Amino acid sequence: MKPAPLFKTVYRDLLGFAALLALGFWLIGRGGANISYRWHWQQVPQYLYSLEDGRFIAGPLLQGLMVTLEITAVSLILAGCIGLATALLRMSSSPVGRILAWGYLETIRNTPLLVQIFFLYFVMAPILDIGRFATAVVALSMFEGAYASEIFRAGITSLAKGQWEAAFSLGLTRFDTYRKVILPQAIRRILPPLTSQAISLVKDSALVSTIAVYDLTMEGRAIIAETFMTFEIWFTVAAIYLSVTLLLSGLVALVERYYPQRS
Amino acid sequence: MEQPVMGGDDYIISAERLEKTYPGNLKALDDFTVRVKRGEVVVVVGPSGSGKSTFLRCLNGLEEIDSGSITVDGIPLDDREEHRLEIRREVGMVFQAFNLFPHMTVLENVNLAQQLVRRRSRSEATEFSLALLDKVGVSEKARVYPDALSGGQQQRVAIARALALMPKVMLFDEATSALDPEMIGEVLDVMRSLAGEGMTMVVVTHEMGFAREVSDRVVFMEQGRIVEEAATATFFTAPARKRTRDFLRQIL
Ligand SMILES: Nc1ncnc2c1ncn2[C@@H]1O[C@H](COP(=O)(O)OP(=O)(O)OP(=O)(O)O)[C@@H](O)[C@H]1O
Ligand SMILES: [Mg+2]
């Protein structure tokens, strides 16, 4: 069984999306004319990149994107580890472990991310002597880890009891059972919600600009402060975020096609 | 050396005075004692909810007993994790719902415990697995995933998987109850040939023809207690208890 061509299944959506986009641009163009905004699109590319003697030099927006990607990638890995560990703790037989996990989850999920970032930056960072980048990564991975843990837990508990029993009856240890039987199936199952979580992470990472980490958003703000090209730069920044998240969804969709879920 | 009680050496399984209550339930096992000799095939029958599955699951520690004792091949099933693991390696189990690992091929299903538990290399494991799959008649399906197999084939793979550790005892919990009628025979054939090779087996089944033909002894239980236990021929032709006769009349 060969998977149907990916393109065929999505091209109608793409067409619709393009039409909507065109309509949006038209509306905004009209709105811009009404408030007599003067567009300077031709000035935007220099903030993305420049060419010197045929050498490619990343502009501030691309540099910001790199920082965003770095923060997101590291946080994603950490959030995955924290999420899995918390999920396992919550399902463990140790009361202390369960209470710890519960306290962590409730704290994170019931306070705003912005407050967590500020708390880490103004309270914990000076005490622990960590920099802005590290603070940003810790804040984001703690935050997303809490949500990832719920996803992991749901995935693990959704597996039939029979899988555990079959593995145990073969003399596998609990560790091997998780590693070889439970997690591979659970992770395949939770790939869709985990992807949404990763996309949230990309978007939430914009908040770290509030502690002056020079990510994509922060670079955008800096350029606007200098040039007053508010519309163009925010459009560009939004488009870059959109491409990153779409790319991510696309990659996961490919993975899902080539590793079909089996039951 | 102290003499083992009741000629303990003859018994590969001794389950003594088991008690088991699930939260909020009547007793699932109540003063339940069964001993199984090496090479013996014991069939456990009883109405639904009588505790047959519970008994099997206690034997390999999938379920905890409240009191009583279980010894398998001289190893006591106690609080020590090594004992539990060791017993599970000596005891294979086949489930009503097959419970194959859907994310692994048939071959990987059968290889898994050999590689993890017996520390065999992949090639050693594969060689043995292919021989086992051949024995249960599904060797041509070694490289496919379980979802591409019929129920009967899946259950035969599950038997091969359970045999992969060369267990001394095999437990079957209604291994054919989830199968379409035309596939029951192929699974019973595999079980019959295992019995013929001298495997010790404890079998929960509703297939009375199979029980009659293959088993040495039948245990009839109800509400967690043994109603009657007898050699197979006696059980079917001259049951001692009226309750047994009623039960047999109902199912035969
Ligand atoms: N996990 C459980 N939690 C609570 N009660 C249970 C559980 N498993 C079994 N029981 C109860 O214990 C009793 C014995 O169940 P068991 O599954 O051992 O019966 P069985 O003889 O295998 O029945 P069947 O022929 O329907 O498979 C039943 O009353 C059942 O409802
Ligand atoms: Mg049962």
XYZ file of C-alpha atoms and ligand atoms in Angstrom:
547
model
C 0.000 0.000 0.000
C 1.563 3.242 -1.155
C 0.390 6.457 0.510
C -1.628 8.724 -1.786
C 0.382 11.692 -3.069
C 0.561 14.277 -0.333
C 0.011 17.153 -2.732
C -3.333 15.935 -4.017
C -4.877 15.881 -0.582
C -3.842 19.413 0.320
C -3.965 21.434 -2.861
C -7.608 22.411 -2.532
C -6.874 23.734 0.930
C -3.902 25.636 -0.423
C -6.012 27.269 -3.127
C -8.607 28.349 -0.603
C -5.925 29.660 1.665
C -4.332 31.702 -1.143
C -7.697 33.234 -2.045
C -8.290 34.208 1.560
C -4.824 35.695 1.781
C -5.373 37.791 -1.343
C -8.633 39.097 0.096
C -6.850 39.971 3.323
C -4.113 41.880 1.540
C -6.655 43.755 -0.525
C -8.563 44.810 2.627
C -5.398 45.911 4.351
C -4.200 47.785 1.268
C -7.486 49.683 1.264
C -7.247 50.321 5.001
C -3.683 51.556 4.562
C -4.844 53.938 1.861
C -7.564 55.247 4.175
C -5.093 56.220 6.881
C -2.641 57.221 4.137
C 0.025 54.796 5.280
C 3.057 54.835 3.050
C 4.334 51.368 2.299
C 8.047 50.752 2.095
C 8.175 47.082 1.181
C 11.312 47.613 -0.881
C 13.179 48.401 2.342
C 12.246 45.162 4.049
C 14.643 42.693 2.371
C 17.748 44.391 3.777
C 16.543 43.443 7.257
C 16.253 39.841 6.155
C 19.583 39.474 4.390
C 22.113 41.293 2.290
C 24.653 40.239 -0.301
C 28.184 41.528 -0.097
C 30.502 40.417 -2.911
C 28.041 37.612 -3.536
C 28.325 36.542 0.099
C 25.094 35.957 1.958
C 24.812 37.928 5.185
C 21.878 37.342 7.491
C 20.043 40.488 8.482
C 18.622 41.121 11.957
C 15.335 39.347 11.216
C 17.056 36.141 10.137
C 19.412 36.351 13.088
C 16.371 36.739 15.304
C 14.803 33.741 13.617
C 17.913 31.703 14.403
C 17.648 32.678 18.064
C 13.954 31.781 18.064
C 14.715 28.413 16.486
C 17.513 27.725 18.941
C 15.372 28.589 21.952
C 12.490 26.577 20.562
C 14.566 23.528 19.715
C 16.293 23.335 23.091
C 13.035 24.011 24.927
C 11.249 21.414 22.858
C 13.698 18.712 23.857
C 13.683 19.768 27.498
C 9.892 20.094 27.545
C 9.645 16.572 26.138
C 11.882 15.197 28.884
C 10.122 17.152 31.620
C 6.732 16.160 30.250
C 7.589 12.473 30.080
C 9.213 12.449 33.524
C 6.239 14.233 35.054
C 3.771 11.891 33.378
C 5.668 8.852 34.684
C 5.872 10.379 38.171
C 2.151 11.051 38.193
C 1.440 7.454 37.279
C 4.057 6.020 39.623
C 3.275 4.277 42.866
C 5.320 6.789 44.876
C 3.076 9.269 46.752
C 5.907 11.800 46.998
C 6.471 11.623 43.254
C 2.784 12.066 42.550
C 2.534 15.089 44.860
C 5.614 16.696 43.305
C 4.235 16.237 39.814
C 0.824 17.529 40.849
C 2.294 20.646 42.491
C 4.384 21.424 39.444
C 1.486 20.981 37.032
C -0.963 23.069 39.039
C 1.521 25.911 39.538
C 2.482 26.105 35.899
C -0.970 25.741 34.482
C -2.579 28.289 36.771
C -0.185 31.197 36.306
C 0.464 33.221 33.144
C 3.549 32.362 31.141
C 4.560 36.010 31.138
C 4.562 36.041 34.942
C 6.624 32.850 34.986
C 9.160 34.424 32.650
C 9.391 37.541 34.799
C 9.603 35.501 37.977
C 12.465 33.460 36.563
C 14.183 36.487 35.111
C 13.909 38.890 38.025
C 13.914 36.450 40.954
C 15.587 33.196 40.011
C 18.096 34.299 37.374
C 20.069 36.587 39.719
C 20.057 33.932 42.444
C 21.158 31.130 40.132
C 23.276 33.432 38.049
C 21.930 32.328 34.680
C 21.721 34.449 31.566
C 18.747 35.614 29.570
C 18.913 32.855 26.995
C 19.007 30.153 29.668
C 16.192 31.854 31.552
C 14.089 31.889 28.420
C 14.747 28.204 27.767
C 13.972 27.201 31.346
C 10.748 29.213 31.398
C 9.501 27.842 28.099
C 10.407 24.233 28.772
C 8.839 24.261 32.228
C 5.689 25.777 30.776
C 5.325 23.524 27.754
C 6.514 20.509 29.763
C 3.440 20.794 31.965
C 1.161 20.547 28.965
C 3.259 17.873 27.309
C 2.985 15.746 30.443
C -0.793 15.663 30.169
C -0.459 14.595 26.551
C 1.991 11.830 27.465
C -0.231 10.643 30.281
C -3.263 10.491 28.044
C -1.301 8.578 25.413
C 0.054 6.066 27.882
C -3.246 5.422 29.636
C -5.025 5.061 26.299
C -3.065 1.872 25.600
C -4.946 -1.282 26.426
C -4.038 -3.048 29.652
C -3.353 -6.106 27.546
C -0.132 -4.579 26.228
C 1.254 -4.270 29.739
C 0.159 -7.764 30.631
C 1.612 -9.317 27.499
C 4.958 -7.630 28.168
C 4.944 -8.553 31.854
C 3.976 -12.136 31.104
C 7.107 -12.351 28.936
C 9.230 -11.438 31.925
C 10.012 -7.916 30.776
C 10.854 -5.398 33.470
C 8.733 -2.303 33.913
C 11.526 -0.237 32.351
C 11.800 -2.433 29.260
C 8.037 -2.512 28.964
C 7.883 1.267 28.855
C 10.825 1.499 26.513
C 9.913 -1.143 23.973
C 6.167 -1.610 24.196
C 4.345 1.316 25.780
C 6.196 4.465 24.745
C 6.710 3.654 21.060
C 2.968 3.145 20.701
C 2.019 6.057 22.941
C 4.313 8.511 21.163
C 2.967 7.537 17.767
C -0.526 8.071 19.110
C 0.154 11.485 20.627
C 2.116 12.856 17.683
C -0.772 15.137 16.590
C -1.354 16.824 19.981
C 2.393 16.922 20.566
C 2.803 18.779 17.293
C 0.213 21.361 18.320
C 2.167 21.769 21.515
C 5.404 22.296 19.599
C 3.666 24.929 17.491
C 2.448 26.650 20.649
C 6.029 26.620 21.812
C 7.203 28.412 18.670
C 4.539 31.045 19.164
C 4.952 31.388 22.924
C 8.677 31.872 22.442
C 7.846 35.403 21.226
C 7.221 36.282 24.872
C 10.905 36.000 25.680
C 11.393 39.290 23.846
C 10.055 40.859 27.044
C 13.300 39.987 28.805
C 15.332 41.399 25.931
C 16.314 38.132 24.314
C 16.974 39.064 20.705
C 14.620 36.617 19.084
C 12.599 37.266 15.962
C 9.999 39.367 17.752
C 12.571 41.440 19.589
C 14.488 42.137 16.382
C 11.232 43.181 14.743
C 10.471 45.621 17.555
C 13.962 47.053 17.350
C 13.698 47.655 13.600
C 10.311 49.312 13.991
C 11.628 51.610 16.691
C 14.276 52.746 14.240
C 12.328 52.922 10.981
C 8.620 53.196 11.867
C 7.825 50.546 9.243
C 5.261 49.077 11.624
C 3.056 47.320 9.106
C 5.747 45.859 6.879
C 7.860 44.486 9.682
C 5.011 42.940 11.630
C 3.709 41.364 8.427
C 7.130 39.968 7.714
C 7.614 38.694 11.251
C 4.183 37.054 11.225
C 4.912 35.465 7.854
C 8.170 34.025 9.167
C 6.432 32.519 12.214
C 3.757 31.136 9.927
C 6.316 29.486 7.659
C 8.080 27.898 10.617
C 4.886 26.446 12.057
C 3.612 25.270 8.671
C 6.946 23.621 7.977
C 6.736 21.874 11.328
C 3.218 20.582 10.642
C 4.335 19.432 7.208
C 7.286 17.507 8.614
C 5.128 15.768 11.181
C 2.540 14.949 8.528
C 5.308 13.233 6.552
C 6.419 11.266 9.589
C 2.820 10.205 10.194
C 2.489 8.947 6.642
C 5.592 6.866 6.712
C 5.041 5.452 10.178
C 1.333 4.660 10.087
C -0.353 4.014 13.384
C -1.166 0.350 13.862
C -3.555 -1.257 16.246
C 17.876 -32.036 54.049
C 14.269 -31.443 54.917
C 11.748 -33.462 52.998
C 9.472 -31.233 50.904
C 5.849 -31.331 51.985
C 3.459 -33.464 49.928
C 6.177 -34.668 47.584
C 6.579 -31.050 46.416
C 9.139 -32.051 43.804
C 6.524 -33.670 41.606
C 4.538 -30.490 41.369
C 5.769 -27.823 39.028
C 2.980 -25.541 40.198
C 1.591 -25.492 43.658
C -0.998 -22.895 44.477
C -1.985 -23.271 48.098
C -5.050 -21.772 49.745
C -5.226 -18.709 47.549
C -7.466 -15.865 48.611
C -8.139 -12.905 46.375
C -10.735 -10.155 46.638
C -10.981 -7.294 44.170
C -11.974 -3.982 45.705
C -15.732 -3.878 46.059
C -16.261 -7.473 44.958
C -17.025 -10.878 46.307
C -14.112 -13.229 46.646
C -12.604 -14.006 43.261
C -10.530 -16.820 44.814
C -11.554 -18.436 48.053
C -9.408 -21.064 49.746
C -8.306 -22.190 46.309
C -5.699 -24.941 46.080
C -4.453 -26.488 42.847
C -1.267 -28.437 42.195
C -0.020 -29.327 38.761
C 2.469 -32.066 37.937
C 5.185 -31.762 35.359
C 3.816 -32.496 31.892
C 0.248 -32.446 33.069
C -2.527 -30.667 31.173
C -5.113 -29.222 33.535
C -8.287 -27.640 32.232
C -10.112 -25.106 34.403
C -13.813 -24.650 33.729
C -16.570 -22.717 35.431
C -19.283 -20.160 34.797
C -18.449 -16.592 33.867
C -17.018 -14.624 36.769
C -16.053 -17.735 38.720
C -12.414 -16.650 38.968
C -10.720 -18.698 36.237
C -8.822 -15.773 34.749
C -7.960 -14.493 38.176
C -6.392 -17.849 39.041
C -4.239 -17.902 35.901
C -3.186 -14.295 36.371
C -2.159 -14.940 39.948
C 0.047 -17.822 38.812
C 2.435 -15.506 36.984
C 2.017 -12.551 39.285
C -0.068 -10.360 37.007
C -2.476 -10.206 39.908
C -1.518 -10.101 43.596
C -2.980 -12.633 45.972
C -4.237 -11.510 49.377
C -3.033 -14.673 51.084
C -1.879 -18.183 50.305
C 1.259 -19.218 48.473
C 2.318 -19.922 44.923
C 5.421 -21.850 43.931
C 6.439 -22.458 40.335
C 9.285 -24.829 39.558
C 10.577 -24.373 43.088
C 10.520 -20.580 42.949
C 8.219 -18.912 45.466
C 6.148 -16.043 44.124
C 6.791 -13.544 46.887
C 7.623 -9.895 47.368
C 10.946 -10.203 45.633
C 10.903 -8.756 42.148
C 13.548 -11.232 40.888
C 11.301 -14.130 41.815
C 8.390 -12.626 40.026
C 10.462 -12.025 36.880
C 12.011 -15.471 37.079
C 8.607 -17.118 37.313
C 7.307 -15.108 34.404
C 10.224 -16.338 32.354
C 9.323 -19.927 33.164
C 5.631 -19.411 32.481
C 4.216 -18.445 29.102
C 0.767 -16.941 28.861
C -1.696 -16.727 25.992
C -4.582 -14.274 26.226
C -8.066 -14.234 24.813
C -7.332 -10.909 23.062
C -3.937 -12.063 21.639
C -2.265 -8.841 22.830
C 0.399 -8.848 20.147
C 2.509 -5.700 20.015
C 0.993 -3.889 17.011
C 4.018 -1.670 16.335
C 6.325 -4.647 15.814
C 6.410 -7.200 13.043
C 5.502 -10.778 13.824
C 9.183 -11.657 13.991
C 9.977 -8.739 16.300
C 7.126 -9.798 18.562
C 8.672 -13.222 18.958
C 12.238 -11.897 19.175
C 11.582 -9.255 21.796
C 11.775 -11.233 25.020
C 14.590 -13.428 23.748
C 16.733 -10.375 23.138
C 15.759 -8.468 26.274
C 15.355 -11.276 28.756
C 17.611 -14.055 27.480
C 20.133 -11.610 25.987
C 20.258 -13.510 22.735
C 21.664 -11.681 19.744
C 19.198 -10.662 17.083
C 20.375 -13.346 14.686
C 20.187 -16.098 17.307
C 16.736 -14.917 18.324
C 15.580 -14.721 14.727
C 16.699 -18.242 13.992
C 14.756 -19.611 16.942
C 11.732 -17.401 16.241
C 11.517 -18.588 12.657
C 11.593 -22.184 13.856
C 8.776 -21.417 16.305
C 6.736 -19.576 13.689
C 7.207 -22.526 11.392
C 5.968 -24.823 14.117
C 2.762 -22.823 14.580
C 2.398 -22.475 10.808
C 2.837 -18.749 10.246
C 6.481 -18.524 9.176
C 5.550 -16.915 5.857
C 4.097 -13.983 7.826
C 7.251 -13.255 9.807
C 7.887 -9.841 8.262
C 4.366 -8.412 8.382
C 2.653 -6.474 11.140
C -0.008 -8.183 13.249
C -2.845 -6.088 11.820
C -2.368 -7.920 8.526
C -3.101 -11.321 10.113
C -6.328 -13.168 10.738
C -7.358 -13.774 14.340
C -6.253 -17.376 14.186
C -2.851 -16.402 12.816
C -2.457 -13.716 15.464
C -3.199 -16.163 18.213
C -0.709 -18.662 16.807
C 1.915 -15.915 16.737
C 1.035 -15.121 20.344
C 1.652 -18.770 21.210
C 5.011 -18.667 19.427
C 5.880 -15.503 21.317
C 5.031 -17.136 24.623
C 7.142 -20.168 23.693
C 10.145 -18.056 22.758
C 11.593 -18.171 26.261
C 11.216 -21.954 26.344
C 8.869 -21.830 29.314
C 8.197 -24.861 31.470
C 4.524 -24.028 31.846
C 1.996 -22.517 29.463
C -1.173 -20.778 30.612
C -4.066 -20.342 28.176
C -6.898 -17.999 29.109
C -9.755 -18.693 26.683
C -7.316 -18.622 23.807
C -10.000 -19.399 21.232
C -12.940 -17.406 22.607
C -12.283 -14.321 20.476
C -11.883 -16.299 17.259
C -14.245 -16.882 14.374
C -15.405 -20.500 14.481
C -13.436 -21.526 11.410
C -10.176 -20.456 13.066
C -10.647 -22.178 16.391
C -9.407 -25.476 15.030
C -6.012 -24.206 13.880
C -5.260 -22.776 17.315
C -6.477 -25.886 19.142
C -4.232 -27.943 16.854
C -1.201 -26.006 18.000
C -2.220 -26.439 21.642
C -2.812 -30.135 21.099
C 0.632 -30.658 19.642
C 2.205 -28.735 22.511
C 0.460 -31.015 24.956
C 1.694 -33.954 22.918
C 5.271 -32.765 23.376
C 4.819 -32.931 27.110
C 4.343 -29.256 27.889
C 2.768 -28.540 31.250
C -0.394 -26.584 30.534
C -3.144 -24.905 32.512
C -5.995 -24.161 30.145
C -9.148 -22.148 30.684
C -11.487 -23.043 27.856
C -15.060 -23.565 26.824
C -14.023 -26.127 24.219
C -15.180 -29.248 25.997
C -14.210 -31.518 23.120
C -10.649 -30.299 23.393
C -10.693 -30.584 27.186
C -11.933 -34.132 26.987
C -9.404 -35.206 24.429
C -6.261 -33.418 25.597
C -6.439 -32.781 29.323
C -5.418 -35.083 32.136
C -7.488 -33.407 34.783
C -10.352 -30.945 35.042
C -10.934 -28.381 37.761
C -14.481 -27.094 37.977
C -14.778 -23.878 39.958
C -17.517 -21.491 40.980
C -17.378 -18.261 42.958
C -13.676 -18.660 43.531
C -13.958 -22.137 45.028
C -13.297 -25.580 43.656
C -16.521 -27.489 43.198
C -14.971 -30.604 41.760
C -11.574 -31.724 40.605
C -11.168 -35.026 38.817
C -9.314 -36.982 36.164
C -10.738 -35.983 32.801
C -12.507 -39.251 32.042
C -14.125 -39.312 35.467
C -15.118 -35.685 35.273
C -17.014 -36.088 32.053
C -18.476 -39.552 32.565
C -19.018 -39.835 36.289
C -18.959 -36.453 38.025
C -19.441 -36.741 41.747
C -21.304 -33.527 42.441
C -24.772 -32.580 41.302
C -23.572 -29.026 40.551
C -21.023 -30.473 38.132
C -23.666 -32.557 36.368
C -25.887 -29.474 35.996
C -22.986 -27.481 34.609
C -22.036 -30.199 32.143
C -25.613 -30.611 30.984
C -25.719 -26.882 30.363
C -22.593 -26.641 28.241
C -22.371 -29.977 26.460
N -9.724 -5.969 37.748
C -10.849 -6.321 38.419
N -11.411 -5.451 39.295
C -12.510 -5.786 39.979
N -13.124 -6.944 39.878
C -12.627 -7.867 39.031
C -11.469 -7.593 38.255
N -11.185 -8.670 37.492
C -12.138 -9.571 37.798
N -13.001 -9.106 38.711
C -14.146 -9.845 39.296
O -13.645 -11.024 39.876
C -14.500 -12.113 39.613
C -13.732 -13.205 38.895
O -13.362 -12.711 37.611
P -12.565 -13.570 36.532
O -12.271 -12.686 35.404
O -11.423 -14.238 37.192
O -13.651 -14.640 36.115
P -13.617 -15.687 34.913
O -13.970 -16.999 35.507
O -12.355 -15.584 34.158
O -14.834 -15.177 34.045
P -15.011 -15.242 32.451
O -15.417 -16.635 32.090
O -16.129 -14.277 32.215
O -13.731 -14.817 31.839
C -15.665 -11.555 38.831
O -16.706 -11.298 39.729
C -15.138 -10.278 38.249
O -16.176 -9.348 38.114
Mg -11.849 -14.942 32.197
